[in-house]
Coordinates of C-alpha atoms in Angstrom, one line a residue:
M1326 CA -26.0 5.0 26.3
Q1327 CA -24.0 7.8 24.6
E1328 CA -21.0 7.4 22.3
I1329 CA -20.4 11.0 21.4
S1330 CA -16.7 11.8 21.6
L1331 CA -15.2 15.2 21.3
L1332 CA -12.3 14.0 19.1
N1333 CA -14.4 11.5 17.1
S1334 CA -17.7 13.2 16.6
V1335 CA -17.2 16.9 17.0
I1336 CA -13.7 18.0 15.9
G1337 CA -13.3 14.9 13.8
P1338 CA -13.1 12.8 11.9
V1339 CA -10.0 13.5 9.9
M1340 CA -11.2 12.9 6.3
R1341 CA -11.0 13.6 2.6
G1342 CA -13.7 15.4 0.7
P1343 CA -16.2 18.2 1.1
S1344 CA -18.9 16.5 3.2
S1345 CA -18.6 14.5 6.4
S1346 CA -22.0 12.9 5.9
H1347 CA -21.2 12.0 2.3
C1348 CA -17.4 11.4 2.4
A1349 CA -16.1 10.5 5.9
A1350 CA -18.9 8.2 6.9
P1351 CA -19.0 6.4 3.5
Y1352 CA -15.2 5.7 3.8
M1353 CA -15.5 4.3 7.3
M1354 CA -18.7 2.3 6.6
A1355 CA -17.1 0.7 3.5
K1356 CA -13.8 0.0 5.3
L1357 CA -15.7 -1.7 8.1
V1358 CA -17.9 -3.9 6.0
R1359 CA -14.8 -5.0 3.9
E1360 CA -13.0 -6.0 7.1
L1361 CA -16.1 -8.0 8.3
S1362 CA -16.5 -9.8 5.0
C1363 CA -12.8 -10.5 4.5
S1364 CA -12.0 -11.6 8.1
N1365 CA -11.3 -15.2 7.2
G1366 CA -8.9 -14.5 4.2
E1367 CA -11.7 -13.9 1.7
T1368 CA -11.0 -11.7 -1.4
L1369 CA -13.4 -9.0 -2.4
Q1370 CA -14.6 -9.5 -5.9
N1371 CA -17.6 -7.3 -6.4
A1372 CA -19.1 -4.4 -4.4
V1373 CA -22.4 -2.6 -5.2
V1374 CA -23.5 0.4 -3.2
R1375 CA -27.2 1.3 -3.4
F1376 CA -28.9 4.7 -2.6
D1377 CA -32.6 5.4 -2.6
P1378 CA -33.7 8.0 -5.3
R1379 CA -35.5 9.9 -2.6
G1380 CA -32.5 10.2 -0.3
S1381 CA -29.7 12.8 -0.3
F1382 CA -26.9 10.5 -1.6
A1383 CA -28.6 10.0 -5.0
P1384 CA -28.5 13.6 -6.4
C1385 CA -25.0 14.5 -5.1
Y1386 CA -22.8 11.4 -4.6
K1387 CA -20.6 12.3 -7.6
A1388 CA -20.3 16.0 -6.9
Q1389 CA -19.4 15.4 -3.2
S1390 CA -17.1 12.4 -4.0
S1391 CA -19.2 9.8 -2.0
D1392 CA -18.3 7.3 -4.7
E1393 CA -14.5 8.0 -4.2
N1394 CA -14.8 7.4 -0.5
F1395 CA -16.9 4.2 -0.7
A1396 CA -14.4 2.8 -3.2
A1397 CA -11.4 3.7 -1.1
G1398 CA -12.9 2.2 2.0
L1399 CA -13.8 -1.0 0.2
A1400 CA -10.2 -1.1 -1.1
G1401 CA -8.9 -0.9 2.4
A1402 CA -7.0 2.3 1.5
K1403 CA -5.5 4.7 4.1
L1404 CA -6.6 8.4 4.0
T1405 CA -3.0 9.4 3.5
D1406 CA -2.4 7.1 0.5
A1407 CA -1.0 9.1 -2.5
D1408 CA -3.3 7.4 -4.9
Y1409 CA -6.5 7.7 -2.9
R1410 CA -8.4 9.6 -5.6
E1411 CA -7.3 7.2 -8.3
I1412 CA -8.9 4.2 -6.6
L1413 CA -12.4 4.8 -7.9
G1414 CA -11.4 4.9 -11.5
R1415 CA -9.5 1.6 -11.1
V1416 CA -12.3 -0.4 -9.4
E1417 CA -14.9 1.0 -11.8
R1418 CA -12.8 -0.7 -14.5
G1419 CA -12.7 -3.9 -12.5
E1420 CA -9.1 -3.6 -11.4
G1421 CA -8.8 -5.3 -8.0
F1422 CA -12.5 -5.7 -7.7
R1423 CA -15.6 -4.5 -9.5
F1424 CA -17.4 -1.5 -8.1
A1425 CA -20.7 0.0 -9.0
I1426 CA -23.3 2.4 -7.5
E1427 CA -27.0 1.8 -8.1
V1428 CA -29.8 4.3 -7.4
T1429 CA -32.8 2.1 -6.6
E1430 CA -35.6 2.0 -4.0
L1431 CA -34.4 0.6 -0.7
D1432 CA -36.5 -1.6 1.5
N1433 CA -35.6 0.6 4.5
N1434 CA -35.4 4.3 3.7
N1435 CA -36.0 5.8 7.2
H1436 CA -33.1 8.3 6.9
P1437 CA -32.0 10.6 4.0
N1438 CA -28.5 9.0 4.1
R1439 CA -29.6 5.4 4.0
V1440 CA -27.3 3.0 2.0
D1441 CA -27.2 -0.7 1.2
L1442 CA -23.8 -2.4 0.6
E1443 CA -23.6 -5.7 -1.2
L1444 CA -20.2 -7.4 -1.2
S1445 CA -19.3 -10.6 -3.1
V1446 CA -16.2 -12.4 -1.9
L1447 CA -14.1 -15.4 -2.9
T1448 CA -13.5 -17.7 0.1
L1449 CA -10.4 -19.7 0.7
D1450 CA -12.4 -22.8 -0.5
G1451 CA -12.9 -21.2 -3.9
E1452 CA -16.6 -20.5 -3.4
T1453 CA -18.4 -17.2 -3.9
R1454 CA -20.3 -15.7 -1.0
T1455 CA -22.5 -12.6 -1.0
D1456 CA -23.0 -10.4 2.1
L1457 CA -25.6 -7.6 2.4
Y1458 CA -25.2 -4.8 4.9
T1459 CA -27.5 -1.9 5.6
G1460 CA -26.8 1.4 7.4
A1461 CA -26.9 5.1 7.4
S1462 CA -24.6 8.1 7.6
I1463 CA -26.0 10.4 10.4
G1464 CA -24.0 13.6 10.3
G1465 CA -20.5 14.8 11.3
G1466 CA -18.9 11.5 10.1
M1467 CA -21.0 9.4 12.4
Y1468 CA -22.8 6.3 11.0
Y1469 CA -24.3 3.0 11.9
I1470 CA -24.5 -0.4 10.3
D1471 CA -27.8 -2.0 11.5
S1472 CA -27.9 -5.3 9.7
M1473 CA -25.6 -7.9 8.2
N1474 CA -27.2 -10.6 6.1
G1475 CA -30.6 -10.0 7.7
E1476 CA -29.2 -10.2 11.3
A1477 CA -29.9 -7.1 13.3
L1478 CA -26.9 -5.4 14.9
F1479 CA -25.7 -1.9 15.6
L1480 CA -22.1 -1.0 14.7
T1481 CA -20.9 2.6 14.9
G1482 CA -17.2 2.1 14.5
K1483 CA -16.6 3.4 18.1
T1484 CA -15.0 0.1 19.2
A1485 CA -13.3 -2.8 17.7
T1486 CA -15.9 -5.5 17.2
V1487 CA -15.7 -9.3 17.0
F1488 CA -18.6 -11.6 16.0
V1489 CA -18.4 -15.3 16.9
W1490 CA -21.1 -17.8 15.8
G1491 CA -21.5 -21.3 17.3
A1492 CA -22.7 -23.2 20.3
D1493 CA -19.3 -22.9 22.0
A1494 CA -19.4 -19.1 21.5
I1495 CA -22.6 -18.8 23.4
A1496 CA -21.5 -21.1 26.2
N1497 CA -18.1 -19.6 26.7
A1498 CA -18.5 -15.9 25.7
D1499 CA -16.7 -14.5 28.8
Q1500 CA -13.7 -16.9 28.3
I1501 CA -13.4 -16.1 24.6
A1502 CA -13.5 -12.4 25.3
A1503 CA -10.8 -12.7 27.9
E1504 CA -8.6 -14.6 25.4
L1505 CA -9.0 -11.8 22.9
A1506 CA -8.5 -8.9 25.3
T1507 CA -4.8 -9.6 26.2
G1508 CA -2.3 -7.1 27.5
E1509 CA -3.7 -3.6 27.9
N1510 CA -6.7 -4.3 25.7
S1511 CA -10.1 -3.9 27.4
I1512 CA -13.4 -5.7 27.0
L1513 CA -16.0 -3.0 26.6
D1514 CA -19.1 -5.1 26.1
I1515 CA -20.3 -8.7 25.5
S1516 CA -23.7 -9.3 24.0
H1517 CA -25.5 -12.5 23.2
D1518 CA -27.9 -13.2 20.3
P1519 CA -29.1 -16.8 20.9
D1520 CA -31.6 -16.5 18.0
H1521 CA -28.6 -16.4 15.6
D1522 CA -26.2 -18.5 17.8
R1523 CA -23.9 -15.4 18.0
I1524 CA -22.0 -13.3 20.4
E1525 CA -20.6 -9.8 19.8
I1526 CA -17.5 -8.7 21.7
S1527 CA -16.6 -5.0 21.8
L1528 CA -12.9 -4.4 22.5
Q1529 CA -10.6 -1.3 22.8
S1530 CA -8.5 -2.8 20.0
L1531 CA -8.3 -5.9 17.9
P1532 CA -5.9 -8.6 19.1
D1533 CA -3.1 -10.1 17.1
V1534 CA -4.3 -12.3 14.2
K1535 CA -2.8 -15.3 16.0
A1536 CA -5.7 -15.1 18.5
F1537 CA -8.3 -15.3 15.7
N1538 CA -6.5 -18.2 14.0
E1539 CA -6.6 -20.2 17.2
L1540 CA -10.2 -19.4 17.9
R1541 CA -11.3 -20.5 14.4
T1542 CA -10.0 -24.0 15.0
R1543 CA -11.9 -24.6 18.2
D1544 CA -14.8 -27.1 18.1
G1545 CA -18.2 -25.5 18.4
I1546 CA -17.1 -22.3 16.5
A1547 CA -19.0 -22.0 13.2
N1548 CA -17.9 -18.6 12.0
L1549 CA -15.8 -15.6 13.0
R1550 CA -15.8 -12.0 11.7
Y1551 CA -14.2 -8.8 13.0
G1552 CA -13.7 -5.1 12.3
D1553 CA -11.5 -2.5 13.8
A1554 CA -12.6 0.8 15.3
S1555 CA -13.0 3.6 12.8
Q1556 CA -11.8 6.2 15.2
Y1557 CA -10.6 6.4 18.8
P1558 CA -12.3 3.6 20.7
V1559 CA -15.1 4.7 23.1
C1560 CA -14.6 3.0 26.5
A1561 CA -17.4 4.6 28.5
T1562 CA -20.9 5.2 27.3
D1563 CA -22.1 7.4 30.2
D1564 CA -24.4 10.3 29.4
L1565 CA -21.8 13.1 29.5
F1566 CA -23.0 15.8 27.2
S1567 CA -26.8 16.1 27.1
T1568 CA -27.1 19.4 29.0
S1569 CA -25.1 22.6 29.3
E1570 CA -26.0 22.6 33.0
A1571 CA -24.3 19.3 33.6
V1572 CA -21.2 20.4 31.6
I1573 CA -20.9 23.6 33.6
A1574 CA -21.2 21.6 36.8
V1575 CA -18.2 19.6 35.8
A1576 CA -16.4 22.9 35.0
D1577 CA -17.3 24.3 38.4
G1578 CA -15.7 21.2 39.9
Q1579 CA -12.4 22.0 38.3
E1580 CA -9.8 24.3 39.9
G1581 CA -10.6 27.7 38.5
G1582 CA -14.0 26.6 37.0
S1583 CA -12.4 25.9 33.6
I1584 CA -14.7 24.7 30.9
A1585 CA -11.6 23.7 28.9
D1586 CA -10.6 21.4 31.8
A1587 CA -14.2 20.0 31.9
A1588 CA -13.8 19.0 28.2
L1589 CA -10.5 17.2 29.0
V1590 CA -12.0 15.4 32.0
L1591 CA -15.1 14.2 30.1
E1592 CA -13.2 13.1 26.9
A1593 CA -10.6 11.3 29.0
K1594 CA -13.4 9.3 30.6
R1595 CA -15.0 8.7 27.2
L1596 CA -11.9 7.3 25.6
G1597 CA -10.5 5.5 28.7
L1598 CA -7.3 7.6 28.6
S1599 CA -5.3 9.7 31.0
R1600 CA -5.8 13.5 31.0
E1601 CA -2.3 13.9 29.8
A1602 CA -2.8 11.5 26.8
T1603 CA -6.1 13.2 26.0
R1604 CA -4.6 16.6 26.1
A1605 CA -1.9 15.4 23.7
L1606 CA -4.6 14.3 21.2
F1607 CA -6.3 17.7 21.4
R1608 CA -3.1 19.5 20.8
E1609 CA -2.3 17.2 17.9
R1610 CA -5.8 17.9 16.4
C1611 CA -5.2 21.7 16.9
E1612 CA -1.9 21.5 15.1
L1613 CA -3.5 19.5 12.3
M1614 CA -6.1 22.1 11.7
L1615 CA -3.5 24.9 11.6
R1616 CA -1.5 22.8 9.1
V1617 CA -4.5 22.4 6.9
V1618 CA -4.9 26.2 6.8
A1619 CA -1.2 26.6 5.9
E1620 CA -1.5 24.0 3.1
G1621 CA -4.5 25.9 1.8
F1622 CA -2.5 29.1 1.6
D1623 CA 0.3 27.3 -0.2
A1624 CA -2.0 25.7 -2.8
K1625 CA -1.2 26.4 -6.5
P1626 CA -4.0 27.5 -8.9
E1627 CA -3.2 24.6 -11.3
D1628 CA -4.0 22.1 -8.6
N1629 CA -7.5 23.5 -8.1
V1630 CA -10.3 21.1 -9.0
M1631 CA -13.3 23.2 -7.8
R1632 CA -15.9 23.6 -10.5
F1633 CA -17.1 27.1 -9.6
L1634 CA -14.5 28.9 -7.4
T1635 CA -10.9 29.9 -7.7
L1636 CA -8.4 30.0 -4.8
R1637 CA -9.0 33.2 -2.9
A1638 CA -7.8 32.5 0.7
R1639 CA -4.3 34.0 0.3
K1640 CA -5.7 37.0 -1.5
V1641 CA -8.1 37.7 1.4
R1642 CA -5.3 37.3 3.9
D1643 CA -2.9 39.6 2.2
A1644 CA -5.5 42.3 1.1
N1645 CA -4.9 45.9 2.3
L1646 CA -8.4 46.8 3.7
P1647 CA -9.4 50.3 4.7
S1648 CA -8.1 51.2 8.1
G1649 CA -10.7 50.4 10.9
L1650 CA -12.6 47.9 8.8
G1651 CA -13.0 44.6 10.7
G1652 CA -9.6 44.3 12.1
P1653 CA -6.6 42.1 11.4
I1654 CA -7.6 39.1 13.6
L1655 CA -11.0 38.9 11.9
Q1656 CA -9.4 39.2 8.4
D1657 CA -6.9 36.4 9.3
A1658 CA -9.6 34.2 10.7
M1659 CA -11.8 34.7 7.6
A1660 CA -8.9 33.9 5.3
G1661 CA -8.0 30.9 7.4
A1662 CA -11.6 29.6 7.1
L1663 CA -11.4 30.0 3.3
S1664 CA -8.1 28.3 3.2
A1665 CA -9.4 25.2 5.0
M1666 CA -12.5 25.1 2.8
E1667 CA -10.3 25.3 -0.3
R1668 CA -8.4 22.2 0.9
D1669 CA -11.7 20.6 1.7
S1670 CA -13.2 21.2 -1.8
N1671 CA -10.0 20.1 -3.4
R1672 CA -10.2 16.7 -1.6
G1673 CA -7.3 17.4 0.7
L1674 CA -6.9 16.0 4.1
V1675 CA -9.1 18.0 6.5
C1676 CA -10.8 17.7 9.9
A1677 CA -14.6 17.9 10.1
A1678 CA -15.5 20.5 12.7
P1679 CA -18.1 19.3 13.2
T1680 CA -18.7 18.6 9.5
A1681 CA -16.8 19.0 6.3
G1682 CA -19.3 21.6 5.0
S1683 CA -18.3 23.7 8.0
A1684 CA -14.7 22.6 8.2
G1685 CA -13.3 26.1 7.9
V1686 CA -14.9 28.0 10.8
V1687 CA -13.0 26.3 13.7
P1688 CA -9.5 26.1 12.0
G1689 CA -9.9 29.7 10.7
T1690 CA -10.8 30.9 14.2
L1691 CA -7.8 29.1 15.6
Y1692 CA -5.5 30.6 13.0
G1693 CA -6.8 34.1 13.8
L1694 CA -6.1 33.5 17.5
I1695 CA -2.6 32.1 16.9
R1696 CA -1.7 35.0 14.7
H1697 CA -2.8 37.5 17.3
G1698 CA -1.4 36.7 20.7
I1699 CA -2.9 33.3 21.7
D1700 CA -0.2 30.6 22.0
I1701 CA -0.7 26.9 21.0
E1702 CA -1.7 26.0 24.6
G1703 CA -4.3 28.7 24.7
A1704 CA -5.5 27.6 21.2
T1705 CA -5.8 24.0 22.4
D1706 CA -7.8 25.1 25.4
A1707 CA -10.1 27.0 23.0
L1708 CA -10.4 23.9 20.8
Q1709 CA -11.4 21.8 23.8
V1710 CA -14.2 24.3 24.6
M1711 CA -15.4 24.4 21.0
A1712 CA -15.6 20.6 21.0
L1713 CA -17.6 20.6 24.2
I1714 CA -20.1 23.1 22.9
G1715 CA -20.5 20.9 19.8
A1716 CA -20.9 17.8 21.9
V1717 CA -24.0 19.2 23.7
F1718 CA -25.4 20.1 20.2
A1719 CA -24.8 16.5 19.0
A1720 CA -26.3 15.0 22.1
R1721 CA -29.5 16.9 21.6
G1722 CA -29.6 17.0 17.8
T1723 CA -27.7 16.2 14.6
F1724 CA -25.0 17.6 12.4
A1725 CA -26.6 16.2 9.3
A1726 CA -27.6 19.0 6.9
E1727 CA -29.9 16.5 5.3
C1728 CA -32.0 16.6 8.5
G1729 CA -31.4 20.1 9.7
G1730 CA -30.1 22.4 6.9
C1731 CA -27.0 24.5 7.3
S1732 CA -28.1 25.6 10.8
V1733 CA -26.7 22.3 12.1
E1734 CA -23.4 22.7 10.1
T1735 CA -22.1 26.3 9.9
G1736 CA -24.6 27.3 12.6
A1737 CA -23.2 24.7 15.0
S1738 CA -19.6 25.5 14.0
A1739 CA -20.1 29.2 14.6
A1740 CA -21.5 28.5 18.0
M1741 CA -18.5 26.3 18.8
A1742 CA -16.0 28.9 17.6
A1743 CA -17.8 31.7 19.5
A1744 CA -17.4 29.7 22.8
G1745 CA -13.7 29.1 22.0
V1746 CA -13.0 32.8 21.3
A1747 CA -14.8 33.7 24.6
Q1748 CA -12.6 31.1 26.4
A1749 CA -9.4 32.4 24.8
Y1750 CA -10.1 35.9 26.1
G1751 CA -11.0 35.0 29.6
G1752 CA -14.7 34.2 29.4
D1753 CA -16.2 31.9 32.1
A1754 CA -18.3 28.8 31.4
K1755 CA -21.6 30.8 31.2
Q1756 CA -20.1 33.3 28.9
C1757 CA -18.9 30.6 26.6
F1758 CA -22.4 29.1 26.3
D1759 CA -24.0 32.5 26.0
A1760 CA -21.7 33.3 23.0
A1761 CA -22.7 30.0 21.5
S1762 CA -26.4 30.7 22.1
M1763 CA -26.1 34.1 20.3
C1764 CA -24.9 32.3 17.2
L1765 CA -27.7 29.8 17.2
M1766 CA -30.3 32.5 17.6
N1767 CA -29.1 34.0 14.4
T1768 CA -28.9 30.8 12.3
L1769 CA -32.3 29.3 13.0
G1770 CA -33.7 28.0 9.8
L1771 CA -30.5 28.4 7.7
V1772 CA -30.9 26.3 4.6
C1773 CA -28.4 24.0 3.0
D1774 CA -28.4 24.8 -0.7
P1775 CA -25.1 23.9 -2.4
V1776 CA -25.0 24.9 -6.0
G1777 CA -24.7 21.8 -8.2
G1778 CA -24.3 19.7 -5.1
D1779 CA -20.7 20.9 -4.7
V1780 CA -19.6 22.2 -1.3
E1781 CA -18.5 25.5 -2.8
I1782 CA -21.3 28.0 -3.2
P1783 CA -22.6 29.2 -0.7
C1784 CA -20.6 27.0 1.6
H1785 CA -17.3 28.9 1.5
A1786 CA -19.1 32.2 2.0
R1787 CA -21.0 30.6 4.9
N1788 CA -17.8 29.6 6.6
V1789 CA -16.5 33.2 6.3
A1790 CA -19.8 34.4 7.9
G1791 CA -19.5 31.7 10.6
V1792 CA -16.1 33.1 11.7
S1793 CA -17.4 36.6 11.7
H1794 CA -20.4 35.5 13.6
A1795 CA -18.2 33.7 16.2
F1796 CA -16.0 36.8 16.9
S1797 CA -18.9 39.2 17.1
S1798 CA -20.9 37.0 19.4
A1799 CA -17.9 36.5 21.7
M1800 CA -17.2 40.2 21.7
A1801 CA -20.8 41.1 22.6
V1802 CA -20.9 38.6 25.5
L1803 CA -17.6 39.6 26.9
A1804 CA -18.7 43.3 26.7
G1805 CA -21.8 42.5 28.8
F1806 CA -24.5 41.3 26.4
D1807 CA -26.7 38.6 27.9
A1808 CA -28.0 36.0 25.5
V1809 CA -31.0 35.3 27.8
L1810 CA -32.1 32.2 25.9
G1811 CA -30.4 29.0 27.0
Y1812 CA -28.1 27.1 24.7
D1813 CA -30.0 23.8 25.2
E1814 CA -33.3 25.4 24.2
L1815 CA -31.8 26.9 21.1
V1816 CA -30.3 23.6 20.0
D1817 CA -33.7 22.0 20.4
Q1818 CA -35.3 24.7 18.3
T1819 CA -32.6 24.4 15.7
V1820 CA -33.4 20.7 15.3
K1821 CA -37.2 21.3 15.4
I1822 CA -37.1 24.0 12.7
G1823 CA -34.7 21.9 10.6
A1824 CA -37.3 19.1 10.6
L1825 CA -39.9 21.5 9.4
M1826 CA -37.9 22.6 6.4
H1827 CA -38.9 21.5 2.9
P1828 CA -36.6 18.6 1.7
D1829 CA -35.4 20.8 -1.1
L1830 CA -33.7 23.1 1.5
R1831 CA -31.8 20.3 3.1
C1832 CA -28.7 19.4 1.1
T1833 CA -30.3 18.3 -2.2
A1834 CA -29.2 21.2 -4.4
R1835 CA -32.8 21.8 -5.4
G1836 CA -33.6 25.0 -3.5
G1837 CA -32.2 28.3 -2.2
C1838 CA -28.9 29.4 -3.8
A1839 CA -28.8 26.3 -5.9
A1840 CA -32.1 27.2 -7.6
T1841 CA -31.2 30.8 -8.7
K1842 CA -31.0 31.4 -12.4
T1843 CA -27.3 32.2 -12.2
A1844 CA -26.6 28.9 -10.3
L1845 CA -28.5 26.9 -12.8
R1846 CA -26.7 28.5 -15.7
M1847 CA -23.3 27.8 -14.0
V1848 CA -24.2 24.1 -13.4
E1849 CA -25.4 23.7 -17.0
A1850 CA -22.1 25.2 -18.3
V1851 CA -19.8 23.0 -16.3
T1852 CA -21.9 20.0 -17.1
K1853 CA -21.6 20.6 -20.8
S1854 CA -17.9 21.1 -20.6
A1855 CA -17.3 18.0 -18.5

């Protein structure tokens, strides 16, 4: 079973904050558990989020605004809410509900991004109930919830989910599912857990609340909980992206052998949508990325909340460089990458691509293409190819820097962008994968070492390098260079080498650039002035 989606998992999610692992997933996990605990009209009174001291959340949850995103998700906020960043302060003061973060040893700590969430709610009967959820953020905004009050489950937010407990639920699971899936809604899965007298129904979307109210009153129904999909619902779990060979075969089956069309066919199947509807979503995502870049260029210095960097994207874009150095498309793409990262670090709305730490490479590349002769349709084609390259990476590995270092963030995003550039300038499917391979060769073992835990230094510089890497790799391949080593093999080696890295080199701010004397002095200075 495979749930990787191009729009959800690779050029998404749309999010706030500098880290998809530490911002996007926390927001979605918190929002989901709140919905589950408050399904029957309960009111959230208290929420405690727990991290293990040996994990990656503990040292950087404040610097990377994990606390803001957990709080906003638990409050049921929308990403577009104007007061999004104010929610944490309010709930820490007990306004609405009480919120706290505890760093303590977890019973299950098998992933660096493990988290326990304990919610206390007031029921309609005036009683207090406590629910405990466990889960993990696994990179690129993806996550799972794997237990609820000791009952094993596996929620990824890729579908709307309904849990029903009771003898009648077990006996009439198919009928209950059919009653909930009215109209164009689809039943995606029904599973039975007789040990807990529970059924789990996965739907394309949640039904009207009236359907739940009627179900609650039925004899033999002991309890009911439900949560909406965090992103676009996944309607097919076929293995679509595990090998470049399989993807190229799909491309070869399209008229003209287009890898961009292959991406469209596969994502339409994944989401249960028409090709036309899927194309519209890709174009919308492309336009969002370009809008993020534009907003970054328009940002005012007084609005900058970065601890170490000032706004430089517009300066880079408008600089008069020596004639013949780099070229205008590369300069614009680099500036675009910086612009997106400055929005990212200032907690603006951005799109992980595939992560927030690498959120500048793809939009910067698209900005460069748009500024120099590629129209929005061509840019959307390029984005589809970028997403497809990233999906093969995700299917074979991870986007979590906590597991693989920066080679799985800016390394992966550079590979994606390189394939998109090759596509934009007439490259075939093999050339797109070769350009991506060339990028991965050169980022094997790249560490993740954010100074002070902030996604600023060296992250912004790495996004500039990722764009440069993408264009140079595409140029080399289109000029006749052969990458020789296959993309799949290089993804596998990227993951293998990431696992061999010392933990201090994987997003803990304890090694690499973060451990230089200058970095330590900078962190000490901003800490004292805080």
